[in-house]
Coordinates of C-alpha atoms in Angstrom, one line a residue:
X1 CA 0.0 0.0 0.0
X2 CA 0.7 3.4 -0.7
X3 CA 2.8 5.5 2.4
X4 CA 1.2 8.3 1.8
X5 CA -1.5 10.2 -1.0
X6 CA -1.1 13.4 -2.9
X7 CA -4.3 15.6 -2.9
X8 CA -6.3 16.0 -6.3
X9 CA -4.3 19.6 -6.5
X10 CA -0.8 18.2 -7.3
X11 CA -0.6 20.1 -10.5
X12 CA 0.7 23.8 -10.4
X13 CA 1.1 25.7 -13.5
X14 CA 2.4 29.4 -13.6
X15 CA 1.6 32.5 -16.1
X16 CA 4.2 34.7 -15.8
X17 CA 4.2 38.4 -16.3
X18 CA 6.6 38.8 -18.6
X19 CA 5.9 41.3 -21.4
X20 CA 6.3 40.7 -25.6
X21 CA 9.2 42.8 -25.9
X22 CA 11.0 40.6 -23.6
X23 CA 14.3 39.7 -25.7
X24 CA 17.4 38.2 -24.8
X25 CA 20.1 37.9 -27.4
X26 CA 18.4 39.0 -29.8
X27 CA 15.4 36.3 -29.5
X28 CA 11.9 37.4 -28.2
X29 CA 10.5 34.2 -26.6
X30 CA 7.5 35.8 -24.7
X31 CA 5.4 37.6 -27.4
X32 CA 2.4 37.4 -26.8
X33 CA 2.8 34.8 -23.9
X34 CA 2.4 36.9 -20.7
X35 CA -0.3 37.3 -18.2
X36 CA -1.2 40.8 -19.8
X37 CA -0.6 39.3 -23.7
X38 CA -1.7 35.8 -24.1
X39 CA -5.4 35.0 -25.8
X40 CA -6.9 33.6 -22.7
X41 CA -9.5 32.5 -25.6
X42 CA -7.0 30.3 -27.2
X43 CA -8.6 26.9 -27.7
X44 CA -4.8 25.1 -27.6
X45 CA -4.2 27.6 -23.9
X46 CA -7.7 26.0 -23.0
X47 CA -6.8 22.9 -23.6
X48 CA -3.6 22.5 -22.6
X49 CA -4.8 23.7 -18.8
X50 CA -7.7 21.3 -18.9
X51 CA -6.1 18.6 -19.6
X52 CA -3.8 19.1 -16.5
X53 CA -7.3 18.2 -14.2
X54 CA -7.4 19.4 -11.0
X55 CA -4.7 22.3 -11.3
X56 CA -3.5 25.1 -9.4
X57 CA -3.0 28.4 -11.7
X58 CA -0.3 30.6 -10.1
X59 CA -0.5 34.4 -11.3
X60 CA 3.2 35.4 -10.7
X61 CA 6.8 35.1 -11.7
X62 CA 9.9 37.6 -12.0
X63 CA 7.9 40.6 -12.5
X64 CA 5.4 40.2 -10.3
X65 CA 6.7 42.9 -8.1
X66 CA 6.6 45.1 -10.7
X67 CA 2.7 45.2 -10.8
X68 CA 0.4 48.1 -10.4
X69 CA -3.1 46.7 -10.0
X70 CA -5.3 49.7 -11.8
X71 CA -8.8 48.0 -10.1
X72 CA -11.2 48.9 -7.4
X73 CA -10.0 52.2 -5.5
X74 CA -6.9 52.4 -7.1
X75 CA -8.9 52.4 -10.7
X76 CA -6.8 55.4 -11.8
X77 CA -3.8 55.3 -10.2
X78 CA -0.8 56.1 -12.8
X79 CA -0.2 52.4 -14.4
X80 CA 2.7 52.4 -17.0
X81 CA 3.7 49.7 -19.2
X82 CA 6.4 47.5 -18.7
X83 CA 9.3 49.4 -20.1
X84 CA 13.0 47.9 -20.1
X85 CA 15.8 49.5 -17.8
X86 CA 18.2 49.7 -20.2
X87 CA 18.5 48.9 -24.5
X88 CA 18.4 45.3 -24.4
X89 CA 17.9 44.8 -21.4
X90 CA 15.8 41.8 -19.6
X91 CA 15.1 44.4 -16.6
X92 CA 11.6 46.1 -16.4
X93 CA 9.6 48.5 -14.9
X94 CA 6.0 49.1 -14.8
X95 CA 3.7 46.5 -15.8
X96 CA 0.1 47.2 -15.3
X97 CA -3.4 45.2 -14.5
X98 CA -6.9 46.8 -15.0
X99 CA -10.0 45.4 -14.3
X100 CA -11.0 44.0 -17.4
X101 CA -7.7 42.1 -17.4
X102 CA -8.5 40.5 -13.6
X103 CA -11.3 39.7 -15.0
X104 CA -10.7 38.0 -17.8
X105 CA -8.1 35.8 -15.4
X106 CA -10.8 35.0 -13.1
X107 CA -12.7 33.7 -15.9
X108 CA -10.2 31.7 -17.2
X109 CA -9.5 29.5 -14.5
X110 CA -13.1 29.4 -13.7
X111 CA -14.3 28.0 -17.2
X112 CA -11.5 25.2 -16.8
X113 CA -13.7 23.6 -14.5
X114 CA -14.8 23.1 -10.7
X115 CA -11.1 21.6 -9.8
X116 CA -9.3 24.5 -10.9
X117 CA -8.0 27.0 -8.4
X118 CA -5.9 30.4 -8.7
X119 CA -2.9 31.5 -6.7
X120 CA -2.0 35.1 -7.0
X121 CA 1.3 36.8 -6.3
X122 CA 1.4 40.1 -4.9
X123 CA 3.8 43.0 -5.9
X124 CA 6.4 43.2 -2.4
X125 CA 8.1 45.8 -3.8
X126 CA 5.1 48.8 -4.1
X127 CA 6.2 51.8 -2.7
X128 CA 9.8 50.8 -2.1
X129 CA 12.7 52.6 -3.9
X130 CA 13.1 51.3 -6.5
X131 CA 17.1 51.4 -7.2
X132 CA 19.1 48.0 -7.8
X133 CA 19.7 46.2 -4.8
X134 CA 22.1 43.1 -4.2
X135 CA 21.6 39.7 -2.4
X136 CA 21.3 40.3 1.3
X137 CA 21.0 44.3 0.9
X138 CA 17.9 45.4 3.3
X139 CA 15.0 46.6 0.8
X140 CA 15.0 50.2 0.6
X141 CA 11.8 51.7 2.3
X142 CA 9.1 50.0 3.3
X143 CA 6.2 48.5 1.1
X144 CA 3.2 50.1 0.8
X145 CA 0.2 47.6 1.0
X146 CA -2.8 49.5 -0.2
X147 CA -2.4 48.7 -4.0
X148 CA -2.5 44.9 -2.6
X149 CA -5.4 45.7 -0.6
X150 CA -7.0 47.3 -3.8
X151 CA -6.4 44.4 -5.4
X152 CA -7.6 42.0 -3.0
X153 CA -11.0 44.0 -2.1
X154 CA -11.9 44.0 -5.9
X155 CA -11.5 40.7 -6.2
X156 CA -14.0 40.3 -3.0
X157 CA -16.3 42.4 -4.2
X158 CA -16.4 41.1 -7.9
X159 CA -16.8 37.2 -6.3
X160 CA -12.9 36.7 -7.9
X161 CA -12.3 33.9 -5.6
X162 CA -8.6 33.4 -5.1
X163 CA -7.4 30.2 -3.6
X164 CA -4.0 31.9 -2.4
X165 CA -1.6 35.3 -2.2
X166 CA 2.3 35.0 -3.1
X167 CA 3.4 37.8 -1.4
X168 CA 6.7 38.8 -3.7
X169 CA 8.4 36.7 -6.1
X170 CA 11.9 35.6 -4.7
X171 CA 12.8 39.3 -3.0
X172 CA 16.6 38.9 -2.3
X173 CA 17.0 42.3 -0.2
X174 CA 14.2 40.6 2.6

């Protein structure tokens, strides 16, 4: 006999957030394949996450705290695009959810059936400075968790049910 038993919700998949003019070396892997660009429509997308059953969807990955959630009370706050640091480089800024985008998610997960649960990550870094910081360096300032509670209070009041909060994507200045 068996020592022990997985639960139905072995399977996690992740969308990640980055952006179509992602490149590195001159290759552009992620057009049209991040949270904010990929045809949640797409019968193969559809598919591809039904056919994982009962699965977890985690919203998240290296630019997660990056993220400005333009929803609920915070419906206007200024929400750029993701915009590289430097020419060429694979370090963004901005990045920007609305509503309609949420949404859409929401949807998504809940048309791939009853077992299918979502896991969001949460921007850490939201009101911190922003300057490059290295492994072990204290984050500077302290986050500001009203864009998160935004976020989170949309989602309540729209009946976006959310299985789970990441709260930062691998932060190395914690």
């Amino acid at each position: 006999p068996p020592r022990s038993m997985m639960g139905q919700h072995f399977a996690c998949v992740t969308m990640d957030w980055w952006p179509s003019n992602k490149c590195d070396y001159g290759v552009c892997p992620w057009k049209a394949a991040g949270v904010l660009d990929v045809d949640l429509r797409s019968k193969r997308l559809r598919n591809a996450l039904r056919g994982l059953g009962a699965v977890t969807l985690r919203i998240g990955g290296t630019q997660a705290d990056n993220i400005t959630y333009a929803v609920g009370k915070d419906k206007g706050i200024s929400c750029p695009d993701f915009t590289p640091k430097l020419q060429n480089s694979s370090h963004f800024f901005g990045g920007c959810l609305n509503e309609s985008r949420f949404q859409e998610l929401s949807r998504f997960v809940e048309e791939n059936g009853d077992d299918s649960r979502l896991v969001f990550g949460l921007n850490l870094m939201y009101g911190r400075d922003r300057k490059e910081v290295f492994y072990n360096d204290s984050c500077p300032g302290s986050w500001d968790p009203s864009n998160a509670r935004s976020l989170m209070e949309f989602a309540f009041d729209n009946d976006i049910e959310i299985y789970g909060f990441e709260l930062g994507n691998e932060i190395e200045c914690l």
